[in-house]
Amino acid sequence: MTEQRGLTLAVSTVIFALRPHPDTGRLTLWLPLVRRIREPFRGRWALPGGPLDPGDDLATSARRTLERTTGLAPHYLEQLYAFGAVDRSGAVTDEGRVVSVVYWAIIRPDEAERSVVGENVEWQVADEVGAWGGAAPLAFDHDTVLRYALARLRAKIGYSPIALAFLTEEFTLAALREVHEAVTQRTLDPANFRRQVLAAKTVAPTGRRLAGTAHRPPALYRRAVEIPSSDPARVTVTEPTHPADTDPPKGLS
Amino acid sequence: MTEQRGLTLAVSTVIFALRPHPDTGRLTLWLPLVRRIREPFRGRWALPGGPLDPGDDLATSARRTLERTTGLAPHYLEQLYAFGAVDRSGAVTDEGRVVSVVYWAIIRPDEAERSVVGENVEWQVADEVGAWGGAAPLAFDHDTVLRYALARLRAKIGYSPIALAFLTEEFTLAALREVHEAVTQRTLDPANFRRQVLAAKTVAPTGRRLAGTAHRPPALYRRAVEIPSSDPARVTVTEPTHPADTDPPKGLS
DNA sequence: ACAAAAGTGTTTCCTCTACACCCATGG
DNA sequence: CCATGGGTGTAGAGGAAACACTTTTGT
């Protein structure tokens, strides 16, 4: 096969972490954005990323971007989608066309705390970013990308144990519930949530309890399953995946 | 951004259609493969595809491949995954590395009938192809790709109306059930299947009936919904996707 | 009449939901 | 002893699975 002139393959990453909202104090999704210092879209915020190094796998490139912008390694990393519309950089620029393979990642808030925020890197509230968040549009088609990543995260947390990737080794069921509530933006019944989680056997009690809570001390739990990879090369025969996927609920339709 | 030497972006497509199995006569999944006439993997079967034309969108490229190999337009087309392992062509070849964005498609059997089968194109039974089917491995990492596409199709048919893409304008509920049975490889209770499909309101009766059946004439139905696109640019605010997709069953976990 | 599939009814089981209620700790 | 969340119990609604039974055609 011949090389294609005027075509660049880039890898970008949507990096999610949970932090309190600056106004309400409620736990919400944040992500780091990078201010563009060159045309096109100079001055606008964009997802961190860069051209694919020919020596790197796609996921490796995503990890590298993550390390570069936050200094961290992800606790979950999944390919989101390949975006390749001809006009996705606005008009086709002189430098040619860019196809982006986008990944999305989850990092833990305790680690995000000590993340090194570079000069043109800034953490922002996911739902208040870009045109959909009432702010200036992100560069390229990154508004669409971010919305799609949010949709995937919010769908997938419903049928996959990825919520665990937001938590430290030991955690209470209340903390796990707060992750679900923050991501899906709706409150859950603590009693029913507890039963569903325990029935799924994705967590196991450590036997220890959290002290100093001004109420009955809650039991501590740990992960009882590995957070599943959606890498096609690692998927077993019986298990499908997403969902891309995006995966989705139940029944026929 | 600068161009990357030694890196080609290709688009391949997994094209599914349903036909009777040559031995058992039961409805099964088939797909067209292309015999490679050049190194690497000369003589081996491969998924149809080719390098991305800089003037084409990714989906456009997939459609072009489909038209070239079968002469047809798909009734369903969805991006599957971007495969980019450094060594996915075996060793890194002289021509350099190839990253493939893979799509999967559904075409109708009545159309597949009159599909033009070229010299090095052959329709084969999906589950009997490649190393997993007990035959010679497919070229590149196409065994993995095909298995992933099959998993996605089999998962997605459970929660999305894509089964309709295998059928003509008018169809019986038995025909729709046979599509589900052929794809998932398990039999379904006709009574319960009927109720689930009707409750989902994805089909509507045409008022007409199918005659000449050696039994009570079944009612004919038509699609009552568009088969949803999973293109991120077309996804609405409320609906997630896979899916990735691949999406997946219900409940927490 | 009989076979064979269409289509309806019914029972059982299981899960999800809502919400009442008791438990254990800090102040 | 009171407030606060942790944790358990339970009754009702709804859906899925299994399967009996009736309907309508061709032969």
Coordinates of C-alpha atoms (C1' of nucleotides) in Angstrom, one line a residue:
Chain A
M1 CA 0.0 0.0 0.0
T2 CA 1.2 3.5 -0.7
E3 CA 1.4 6.3 1.7
Q4 CA -1.3 8.9 1.7
R5 CA 0.0 12.5 1.3
G6 CA -1.9 15.2 3.3
L7 CA -3.3 12.8 5.8
T8 CA -2.3 12.6 9.4
L9 CA -3.4 10.1 12.0
A10 CA -3.8 11.6 15.5
V11 CA -4.8 10.1 18.8
S12 CA -6.8 12.2 21.4
T13 CA -8.0 11.2 24.8
V14 CA -11.0 12.3 26.9
I15 CA -9.8 12.0 30.5
F16 CA -12.5 11.9 33.2
A17 CA -12.1 12.4 36.9
L18 CA -14.6 13.3 39.6
R19 CA -14.3 16.4 41.8
P20 CA -16.7 18.6 43.7
H21 CA -18.4 21.2 41.6
P22 CA -17.0 24.7 42.4
D23 CA -20.5 26.2 42.9
T24 CA -22.7 23.4 44.3
G25 CA -20.0 21.3 45.9
R26 CA -21.6 18.2 44.4
L27 CA -19.4 15.6 42.8
T28 CA -19.2 16.1 39.0
L29 CA -17.2 15.0 36.0
W30 CA -14.1 17.0 35.1
L31 CA -11.6 16.7 32.3
P32 CA -8.4 18.4 31.3
L33 CA -8.3 20.5 28.2
V34 CA -5.4 22.0 26.3
R35 CA -5.4 25.5 24.9
R36 CA -4.4 25.6 21.3
I37 CA -1.4 27.8 20.6
R38 CA -1.5 27.4 16.9
E39 CA -3.9 27.6 14.0
P40 CA -6.3 26.2 13.3
F41 CA -8.5 27.1 16.3
R42 CA -5.8 29.0 18.0
G43 CA -6.8 30.0 21.5
R44 CA -9.6 27.5 21.7
W45 CA -9.7 24.6 24.1
A46 CA -9.1 21.1 22.7
L47 CA -8.8 17.6 23.9
P48 CA -5.2 16.5 24.6
G49 CA -3.7 14.5 21.9
G50 CA -1.2 14.4 19.1
P51 CA 0.0 12.6 16.0
L52 CA 0.5 8.9 16.2
D53 CA 4.1 7.9 16.6
P54 CA 4.8 5.1 14.1
G55 CA 6.4 3.1 16.9
D56 CA 3.4 3.3 19.2
D57 CA 0.2 1.3 19.4
L58 CA -3.0 3.4 19.4
A59 CA -3.6 2.7 23.1
T60 CA 0.1 3.4 23.9
S61 CA -0.2 6.7 22.2
A62 CA -3.3 7.5 24.3
R63 CA -1.4 6.6 27.5
R64 CA 1.5 8.8 26.5
T65 CA -0.9 11.7 25.9
L66 CA -2.4 11.1 29.3
E67 CA 1.0 11.0 31.0
R68 CA 2.1 14.2 29.2
T69 CA -1.0 16.2 30.2
T70 CA -1.6 14.9 33.7
G71 CA 1.5 12.9 34.7
L72 CA -0.8 10.0 35.5
A73 CA -1.6 6.5 34.3
P74 CA -5.3 5.7 33.7
H75 CA -7.3 3.1 35.7
Y76 CA -9.4 2.6 32.7
L77 CA -8.8 3.2 29.0
E78 CA -11.0 2.4 26.1
Q79 CA -11.2 3.3 22.5
L80 CA -14.1 5.6 21.8
Y81 CA -14.3 6.1 18.1
A82 CA -12.4 7.1 15.0
F83 CA -13.4 10.5 13.7
G84 CA -12.5 11.1 10.1
A85 CA -14.9 13.5 8.4
V86 CA -13.1 15.3 5.6
D87 CA -14.1 18.7 6.8
R88 CA -13.7 18.1 10.6
S89 CA -11.0 20.7 10.9
G90 CA -13.4 23.3 9.6
A91 CA -12.1 23.7 6.1
V92 CA -9.4 21.4 4.8
T93 CA -6.3 23.2 5.8
D94 CA -3.0 23.5 4.1
E95 CA -1.5 21.0 6.4
G96 CA -4.0 18.5 5.1
R97 CA -6.6 16.3 6.7
V98 CA -6.5 14.7 10.2
V99 CA -8.2 11.5 11.2
S100 CA -8.4 11.1 15.0
V101 CA -8.7 7.9 16.9
V102 CA -10.2 9.0 20.3
Y103 CA -9.8 7.1 23.6
W104 CA -11.4 7.9 26.9
A105 CA -10.0 7.2 30.3
I106 CA -10.8 7.3 33.9
I107 CA -8.4 8.5 36.6
R108 CA -8.9 8.6 40.3
P109 CA -9.5 11.9 42.1
D110 CA -6.8 11.3 44.7
E111 CA -4.3 11.0 41.9
A112 CA -5.8 13.8 39.9
E113 CA -5.1 16.0 42.9
R114 CA -1.4 15.7 42.5
S115 CA -1.6 15.9 38.7
V116 CA 0.8 18.4 37.2
V117 CA -1.2 21.0 35.5
G118 CA 1.0 22.5 32.7
E119 CA 0.9 26.0 31.3
N120 CA -1.9 25.5 28.8
V121 CA -3.7 22.7 30.5
E122 CA -6.8 23.3 32.6
W123 CA -9.3 21.0 34.3
Q124 CA -12.9 22.0 33.6
V125 CA -16.4 20.7 34.4
A126 CA -17.4 18.3 31.6
D127 CA -21.0 19.6 31.3
E128 CA -20.0 23.2 31.2
V129 CA -17.5 22.9 28.4
G130 CA -17.9 23.7 24.7
A131 CA -21.0 24.8 22.8
W132 CA -23.2 22.3 24.7
G133 CA -22.0 23.7 28.0
G134 CA -22.8 27.3 27.1
A135 CA -19.2 28.2 26.6
A136 CA -17.1 28.7 23.5
P137 CA -17.0 25.7 21.2
L138 CA -14.1 23.4 21.5
A139 CA -11.6 23.1 18.6
F140 CA -12.2 20.8 15.7
D141 CA -15.2 18.5 16.2
H142 CA -14.3 18.1 19.9
D143 CA -17.7 19.2 21.1
T144 CA -19.2 16.1 19.3
V145 CA -16.4 13.9 20.6
L146 CA -16.9 15.0 24.2
R147 CA -20.6 14.6 24.1
Y148 CA -20.2 11.1 22.7
A149 CA -17.6 10.2 25.3
L150 CA -20.0 11.4 28.0
A151 CA -22.8 9.4 26.6
R152 CA -20.6 6.3 26.5
L153 CA -19.5 6.7 30.0
R154 CA -23.0 7.3 31.3
A155 CA -24.4 4.3 29.4
K156 CA -21.6 2.0 30.3
I157 CA -21.6 2.6 34.0
G158 CA -25.0 1.0 34.0
Y159 CA -23.9 -2.4 32.9
S160 CA -20.1 -2.5 33.5
P161 CA -18.2 -2.2 36.7
I162 CA -16.2 0.8 35.4
A163 CA -17.4 2.9 38.4
L164 CA -14.7 1.1 40.4
A165 CA -12.0 2.9 38.3
F166 CA -13.0 6.1 40.0
L167 CA -12.3 4.7 43.5
T168 CA -9.3 3.9 45.6
E169 CA -8.5 0.4 46.8
E170 CA -10.9 0.4 49.8
F171 CA -14.2 2.2 49.6
T172 CA -17.7 2.3 51.1
L173 CA -20.8 1.4 49.2
A174 CA -21.9 5.0 49.7
A175 CA -18.8 6.2 47.9
L176 CA -19.5 3.8 45.0
R177 CA -23.1 5.0 44.9
E178 CA -21.9 8.6 44.8
V179 CA -19.9 7.8 41.8
H180 CA -22.9 6.4 40.0
E181 CA -25.0 9.4 41.1
A182 CA -22.4 11.9 39.9
V183 CA -22.0 10.3 36.6
T184 CA -25.6 9.6 35.8
Q185 CA -26.9 12.7 37.5
R186 CA -29.7 11.1 39.3
T187 CA -30.1 9.9 42.9
L188 CA -30.3 6.2 43.8
D189 CA -32.0 4.4 46.6
P190 CA -29.1 3.3 49.0
A191 CA -30.9 0.1 50.0
N192 CA -31.6 -1.1 46.5
F193 CA -28.2 0.0 45.2
R194 CA -26.5 -2.0 47.9
R195 CA -28.4 -5.1 47.0
Q196 CA -27.7 -4.8 43.3
V197 CA -24.0 -4.3 43.8
L198 CA -23.7 -7.2 46.2
A199 CA -25.7 -9.4 43.9
A200 CA -23.4 -8.6 41.0
K201 CA -20.5 -9.8 43.1
T202 CA -18.2 -7.1 41.7
V203 CA -17.1 -6.1 45.2
A204 CA -16.2 -8.0 48.4
P205 CA -16.1 -6.8 52.0
T206 CA -12.6 -6.3 53.4
G207 CA -13.9 -6.9 57.0
R208 CA -12.7 -3.5 58.0
R209 CA -14.9 -0.4 58.7
L210 CA -14.5 3.3 58.2
A211 CA -14.4 5.1 61.6
G212 CA -15.1 8.6 62.6
T213 CA -18.3 9.2 60.6
A214 CA -20.8 10.7 63.1
H215 CA -22.9 7.7 62.5
R216 CA -22.8 4.0 62.2
P217 CA -19.4 3.0 60.7
P218 CA -19.8 1.7 57.2
A219 CA -18.1 -1.5 56.0
L220 CA -15.2 -1.2 53.6
Y221 CA -15.1 -3.1 50.3
R222 CA -12.6 -3.8 47.6
R223 CA -12.9 -4.8 43.9
A224 CA -13.7 -8.5 43.4
V225 CA -13.3 -8.3 39.6
E226 CA -10.9 -6.8 37.2
I227 CA -12.3 -3.9 35.3
P228 CA -12.9 -5.5 31.9
S229 CA -10.9 -4.4 29.0
S230 CA -12.8 -3.7 25.8
D231 CA -9.8 -4.4 23.6
P232 CA -11.0 -6.8 20.9
A233 CA -7.8 -8.8 21.1
R234 CA -8.5 -9.6 24.8
V235 CA -12.2 -10.2 24.6
T236 CA -13.1 -13.9 25.2
V237 CA -15.3 -16.0 23.0
T238 CA -18.4 -15.9 25.2
E239 CA -18.4 -12.3 26.1
P240 CA -19.3 -9.6 23.5
T241 CA -18.2 -6.2 24.8
H242 CA -19.8 -2.9 25.0
P243 CA -20.6 -2.2 23.8
A244 CA -19.1 -0.3 21.8
D245 CA -19.7 -0.1 22.9
T246 CA -21.8 2.1 24.0
D247 CA -23.2 -0.2 24.9
P248 CA -26.9 -0.4 25.9
P249 CA -29.7 -2.0 28.0
K250 CA -31.8 -5.1 27.7
G251 CA -34.6 -6.9 25.8
L252 CA -35.3 -7.0 22.1
S253 CA -36.6 -3.9 20.4
Chain B
M1 CA 0.8 18.6 12.1
T2 CA 3.4 16.8 10.0
E3 CA 2.7 13.8 7.9
Q4 CA 3.8 10.4 9.2
R5 CA 6.1 8.4 6.9
G6 CA 5.5 4.7 6.7
L7 CA 2.0 4.9 8.0
T8 CA -1.1 4.0 5.9
L9 CA -4.7 4.4 7.0
A10 CA -6.9 1.7 5.5
V11 CA -10.7 1.1 5.8
S12 CA -12.0 -2.5 5.8
T13 CA -15.6 -3.8 6.1
V14 CA -17.1 -6.9 7.5
I15 CA -20.2 -7.5 5.3
F16 CA -22.9 -9.8 6.7
A17 CA -25.7 -11.5 4.9
L18 CA -27.9 -14.5 5.8
R19 CA -28.1 -17.5 3.6
P20 CA -28.9 -21.2 4.1
H21 CA -26.0 -23.3 5.2
P22 CA -24.8 -25.5 2.4
D23 CA -24.8 -28.7 4.6
T24 CA -27.7 -28.2 7.1
G25 CA -29.8 -25.8 5.1
R26 CA -30.3 -23.7 8.2
L27 CA -30.0 -19.9 7.9
T28 CA -26.5 -18.7 8.8
L29 CA -24.2 -15.7 8.5
W30 CA -22.1 -15.3 5.4
L31 CA -19.6 -12.7 4.4
P32 CA -17.5 -12.0 1.3
L33 CA -13.8 -12.4 1.6
V34 CA -11.1 -11.3 -0.9
R35 CA -8.1 -13.5 -1.7
R36 CA -4.8 -11.5 -1.4
I37 CA -2.8 -11.5 -4.6
R38 CA 0.2 -9.7 -3.1
E39 CA 2.5 -10.0 -0.1
P40 CA 2.1 -9.9 2.8
F41 CA -0.3 -12.9 3.3
R42 CA -0.4 -13.6 -0.4
G43 CA -3.0 -16.3 -1.2
R44 CA -4.8 -15.9 2.2
W45 CA -8.4 -14.7 2.6
A46 CA -8.9 -11.1 3.9
L47 CA -11.6 -8.7 4.6
P48 CA -12.4 -6.4 1.7
G49 CA -10.9 -2.9 2.1
G50 CA -8.3 -0.5 0.9
P51 CA -6.4 2.6 1.7
L52 CA -8.4 5.7 2.7
D53 CA -8.8 8.1 -0.2
P54 CA -8.0 11.6 1.2
G55 CA -11.2 12.9 -0.3
D56 CA -13.5 10.3 1.4
D57 CA -15.0 10.2 4.8
L58 CA -14.4 6.9 6.7
A59 CA -17.9 5.7 6.2
T60 CA -17.8 6.7 2.5
S61 CA -14.7 4.6 2.1
A62 CA -16.5 1.6 3.7
R63 CA -19.4 2.1 1.3
R64 CA -17.1 2.3 -1.7
T65 CA -15.4 -1.0 -0.6
L66 CA -18.8 -2.6 -0.3
E67 CA -19.9 -1.4 -3.7
R68 CA -16.7 -2.6 -5.2
T69 CA -16.8 -6.1 -3.8
T70 CA -20.6 -6.8 -3.9
G71 CA -22.1 -4.1 -6.2
L72 CA -24.4 -3.3 -3.3
A73 CA -25.3 -0.6 -0.8
P74 CA -25.7 -1.6 2.8
H75 CA -28.9 -1.4 4.8
Y76 CA -26.9 -0.9 7.9
L77 CA -23.3 0.4 8.4
E78 CA -21.5 1.0 11.6
Q79 CA -17.9 1.6 12.7
L80 CA -16.5 -1.3 14.5
Y81 CA -13.1 -0.4 15.8
A82 CA -9.7 1.0 14.8
F83 CA -7.0 -1.6 14.8
G84 CA -3.5 -0.2 15.1
A85 CA -1.1 -2.6 16.8
V86 CA 2.4 -2.0 15.5
D87 CA 2.9 -5.6 14.5
R88 CA -0.5 -6.4 13.2
S89 CA 0.9 -7.1 9.7
G90 CA 3.0 -9.9 11.2
A91 CA 6.3 -8.1 11.2
V92 CA 6.6 -4.5 10.3
T93 CA 7.0 -4.7 6.5
D94 CA 9.0 -2.6 4.2
E95 CA 5.9 -0.8 3.0
G96 CA 5.4 0.3 6.6
R97 CA 2.6 0.1 9.1
V98 CA -1.1 0.0 8.5
V99 CA -3.8 1.3 10.8
S100 CA -7.2 0.0 9.8
V101 CA -10.6 1.5 10.7
V102 CA -13.0 -1.3 10.3
Y103 CA -16.8 -1.0 9.6
W104 CA -19.4 -3.7 9.6
A105 CA -22.4 -3.8 7.4
I106 CA -25.7 -5.7 6.8
I107 CA -27.1 -6.4 3.4
R108 CA -30.3 -8.3 2.5
P109 CA -30.1 -11.8 1.1
D110 CA -32.4 -11.0 -1.9
E111 CA -29.8 -8.4 -2.9
A112 CA -26.8 -10.6 -2.1
E113 CA -28.3 -13.1 -4.5
R114 CA -27.6 -10.8 -7.5
S115 CA -24.3 -9.6 -6.1
V116 CA -21.5 -9.6 -8.6
V117 CA -18.9 -12.0 -7.3
G118 CA -15.6 -10.9 -8.7
E119 CA -12.6 -13.1 -9.5
N120 CA -11.0 -13.2 -6.1
V121 CA -14.1 -12.6 -4.1
E122 CA -15.9 -15.5 -2.4
W123 CA -18.8 -15.6 0.1
Q124 CA -18.1 -17.9 3.0
V125 CA -19.8 -19.1 6.2
A126 CA -18.8 -16.7 8.9
D127 CA -18.3 -19.3 11.6
E128 CA -16.2 -21.6 9.4
V129 CA -13.7 -19.0 8.4
G130 CA -10.2 -18.4 9.6
A131 CA -8.4 -20.1 12.5
W132 CA -11.5 -20.0 14.8
G133 CA -13.5 -21.7 12.1
G134 CA -11.0 -24.5 11.6
A135 CA -9.7 -23.2 8.4
A136 CA -6.5 -21.3 7.4
P137 CA -6.1 -18.1 9.3
L138 CA -7.2 -14.9 7.6
A139 CA -4.6 -12.3 6.6
F140 CA -3.3 -9.7 9.1
D141 CA -5.3 -9.7 12.3
H142 CA -8.6 -10.3 10.5
D143 CA -9.4 -13.4 12.5
T144 CA -9.6 -11.1 15.6
V145 CA -11.5 -8.5 13.6
L146 CA -14.1 -10.9 12.4
R147 CA -14.7 -12.4 15.8
Y148 CA -15.2 -9.0 17.2
A149 CA -17.6 -8.0 14.5
L150 CA -19.6 -11.3 15.1
A151 CA -19.7 -10.6 18.8
R152 CA -20.9 -7.0 18.2
L153 CA -23.6 -8.2 15.8
R154 CA -24.8 -10.9 18.2
A155 CA -24.9 -8.6 21.2
K156 CA -26.5 -5.7 19.4
I157 CA -29.3 -7.7 17.8
G158 CA -30.5 -8.2 21.4
Y159 CA -31.2 -4.5 22.1
S160 CA -31.4 -2.8 18.8
P161 CA -33.7 -3.3 15.8
I162 CA -30.9 -4.0 13.4
A163 CA -32.4 -7.4 12.6
L164 CA -34.8 -5.5 10.4
A165 CA -31.8 -4.7 8.1
F166 CA -31.7 -8.3 7.0
L167 CA -35.3 -8.2 5.8
T168 CA -37.2 -6.9 2.9
E169 CA -40.0 -4.2 3.1
E170 CA -42.7 -6.7 4.1
F171 CA -42.0 -9.7 6.3
T172 CA -43.7 -12.1 8.7
L173 CA -42.8 -12.2 12.4
A174 CA -41.6 -15.7 11.8
A175 CA -39.1 -14.4 9.3
L176 CA -37.9 -11.8 11.8
R177 CA -37.6 -14.5 14.4
E178 CA -35.6 -16.7 12.1
V179 CA -33.1 -13.8 11.7
H180 CA -32.7 -13.6 15.4
E181 CA -32.3 -17.4 15.7
A182 CA -29.8 -17.5 12.9
V183 CA -27.7 -14.7 14.3
T184 CA -27.8 -15.8 18.0
Q185 CA -27.8 -19.5 17.2
R186 CA -30.5 -20.4 19.6
T187 CA -34.2 -21.0 19.1
L188 CA -36.8 -18.7 20.4
D189 CA -40.3 -19.2 21.7
P190 CA -42.6 -17.9 18.9
A191 CA -45.3 -16.8 21.3
N192 CA -43.0 -14.8 23.5
F193 CA -41.0 -13.4 20.6
R194 CA -44.1 -12.1 19.1
R195 CA -45.1 -10.3 22.2
Q196 CA -41.7 -8.8 22.8
V197 CA -41.5 -7.5 19.2
L198 CA -44.9 -6.0 19.3
A199 CA -44.4 -4.4 22.7
A200 CA -41.2 -2.8 21.3
K201 CA -43.3 -1.2 18.6
T202 CA -40.5 -1.5 16.1
V203 CA -42.8 -3.1 13.5
A204 CA -46.4 -2.4 12.4
P205 CA -48.9 -4.6 10.6
T206 CA -49.5 -3.8 6.9
G207 CA -52.9 -5.4 7.0
R208 CA -51.9 -7.9 4.4
R209 CA -51.2 -11.6 4.8
L210 CA -48.9 -14.0 3.2
A211 CA -50.8 -16.7 1.2
G212 CA -49.9 -20.2 0.1
T213 CA -48.2 -21.4 3.3
A214 CA -49.8 -24.8 3.9
H215 CA -51.1 -23.4 7.2
R216 CA -52.8 -20.4 8.6
P217 CA -51.6 -17.3 6.6
P218 CA -49.4 -15.1 8.8
A219 CA -49.8 -11.3 8.9
L220 CA -47.2 -9.2 7.1
Y221 CA -45.4 -6.4 8.9
R222 CA -43.2 -3.4 8.0
R223 CA -40.6 -1.4 9.9
A224 CA -42.1 1.2 12.2
V225 CA -38.7 2.8 13.1
E226 CA -35.7 3.8 11.3
I227 CA -32.7 1.6 12.0
P228 CA -30.7 3.8 14.3
S229 CA -27.4 5.2 13.2
S230 CA -24.5 4.9 15.6
D231 CA -22.7 7.9 14.1
P232 CA -21.7 10.1 17.0
A233 CA -22.6 13.2 14.9
R234 CA -26.2 11.9 14.6
V235 CA -26.7 10.6 18.1
T236 CA -29.2 12.6 20.1
V237 CA -28.7 14.0 23.6
T238 CA -30.8 11.4 25.4
E239 CA -29.7 8.3 23.7
P240 CA -26.2 6.8 24.3
T241 CA -25.2 4.3 21.6
H242 CA -23.9 0.9 21.6
P243 CA -23.1 0.8 22.3
A244 CA -20.0 0.5 21.0
D245 CA -20.8 0.4 21.4
T246 CA -21.1 -3.4 21.6
D247 CA -23.0 -2.9 23.6
P248 CA -24.4 -5.0 26.4
P249 CA -27.2 -6.1 28.7
K250 CA -28.8 -4.6 31.8
G251 CA -28.5 -3.7 35.4
L252 CA -25.6 -2.6 37.5
S253 CA -22.7 -4.9 37.9
Chain C
dA1 C1' -59.8 -35.1 8.9
dC2 C1' -55.0 -34.0 9.8
dA3 C1' -50.7 -31.5 9.9
dA4 C1' -48.5 -27.3 10.8
dA5 C1' -47.7 -22.9 11.9
dA6 C1' -50.3 -18.5 13.5
dG7 C1' -51.8 -16.4 17.3
dT8 C1' -53.9 -16.0 22.4
dG9 C1' -54.1 -17.1 27.3
dT10 C1' -52.3 -18.3 31.7
dT11 C1' -49.2 -19.4 35.4
dT12 C1' -44.9 -19.1 37.6
dC13 C1' -40.8 -16.9 38.7
dC14 C1' -37.7 -13.3 39.2
dT15 C1' -36.2 -8.5 39.4
dC16 C1' -36.8 -3.8 40.3
dT17 C1' -38.9 -0.2 43.1
dA18 C1' -40.5 2.1 47.0
dC19 C1' -40.5 2.7 51.5
dA20 C1' -40.9 1.2 56.5
dC21 C1' -38.0 0.1 60.0
dC22 C1' -34.0 -1.1 63.1
dC23 C1' -28.8 -0.4 64.1
dA24 C1' -24.6 1.9 65.6
dT25 C1' -22.0 5.7 66.1
dG26 C1' -20.7 11.0 67.3
dG27 C1' -22.1 14.9 69.4
Chain D
dC1 C1' -31.1 11.1 73.6
dC2 C1' -31.1 12.8 69.1
dA3 C1' -29.5 13.2 64.4
dT4 C1' -27.4 10.8 60.6
dG5 C1' -26.4 7.6 57.6
dG6 C1' -25.7 2.2 57.5
dG7 C1' -28.1 -1.8 56.8
dT8 C1' -32.3 -5.2 56.6
dG9 C1' -37.2 -6.5 55.6
dT10 C1' -41.0 -6.7 52.7
dA11 C1' -45.1 -5.8 49.8
dG12 C1' -46.4 -4.6 45.0
dA13 C1' -45.7 -3.9 40.0
dG14 C1' -43.9 -5.5 35.9
dG15 C1' -41.5 -8.4 32.7
dA16 C1' -39.7 -12.8 31.0
dA17 C1' -40.1 -17.9 30.4
dA18 C1' -42.6 -22.0 29.8
dC19 C1' -46.3 -24.1 27.9
dA20 C1' -51.4 -25.2 27.1
dC21 C1' -54.7 -24.2 23.9
dT22 C1' -57.5 -22.2 20.0
dT23 C1' -57.5 -20.6 15.0
dT24 C1' -56.9 -21.0 10.1
dT25 C1' -55.1 -22.5 6.2
dG26 C1' -53.4 -26.5 2.5
dT27 C1' -53.5 -31.1 1.4

